Amino acid sequence: MNPVLVASGASYEETAHRLHCEIGTVKSRVGRARSRLLSSLGAVSYDEALAI
């Protein structure tokens, strides 16, 4: 998956279309990536990460 598509502002629908996969796949992978990023920042929640 190309995280740049979603990070650049492309919709989940557009990203799924470009990558030839289901929208649920895009959403779950983005969610996993977000969780990994929060973890690497040492944040417990999204709000806490914004404060970093």
C-alpha positions as MATLAB code, in Angstrom:
seq = 'MNPVLVASGASYEETAHRLHCEIGTVKSRVGRARSRLLSSLGAVSYDEALAI';
ca = [
       0.000    0.000    0.000;
       1.185    3.474   -0.765;
       0.668    5.597    2.374;
       1.343    8.728    0.354;
      -2.043    8.432   -1.368;
      -4.004    8.745    1.851;
      -1.574   11.160    3.516;
      -1.743   13.428    0.472;
      -5.464   13.848    0.943;
      -6.778   11.190   -1.442;
     -10.040    9.701   -0.216;
     -10.269    6.106    0.919;
     -12.395    5.424   -2.159;
      -9.847    6.935   -4.543;
      -6.982    5.118   -2.854;
      -8.819    1.780   -3.043;
      -9.560    2.361   -6.711;
      -5.942    3.227   -7.540;
      -4.602    0.233   -5.624;
      -7.271   -2.169   -6.929;
      -8.359   -3.267   -3.465;
     -11.398   -2.996   -1.215;
     -12.060    0.196    0.739;
     -12.060   -1.846    3.958;
      -8.490   -2.909    3.226;
      -7.419    0.709    2.877;
      -9.187    1.712    6.100;
      -7.710   -1.144    8.117;
      -4.182   -0.511    6.826;
      -4.445    3.204    7.548;
      -5.719    2.385   11.026;
      -2.811    0.022   11.639;
      -0.327    2.594   10.362;
      -1.864    5.273   12.603;
      -1.589    2.940   15.616;
       2.047    2.182   14.845;
       2.833    5.868   14.495;
       1.149    6.682   17.812;
       3.055    3.857   19.458;
       6.385    5.024   18.075;
       5.647    8.525   19.361;
       4.900    7.062   22.771;
       1.357    8.413   22.620;
      -1.596    6.621   24.128;
      -4.252    8.393   22.082;
      -4.626   10.536   18.982;
      -5.266   13.638   21.129;
      -2.103   12.960   23.089;
      -0.119   12.612   19.838;
      -1.363   16.022   18.680;
       0.106   17.538   21.824;
       3.593   16.210   21.018;
];
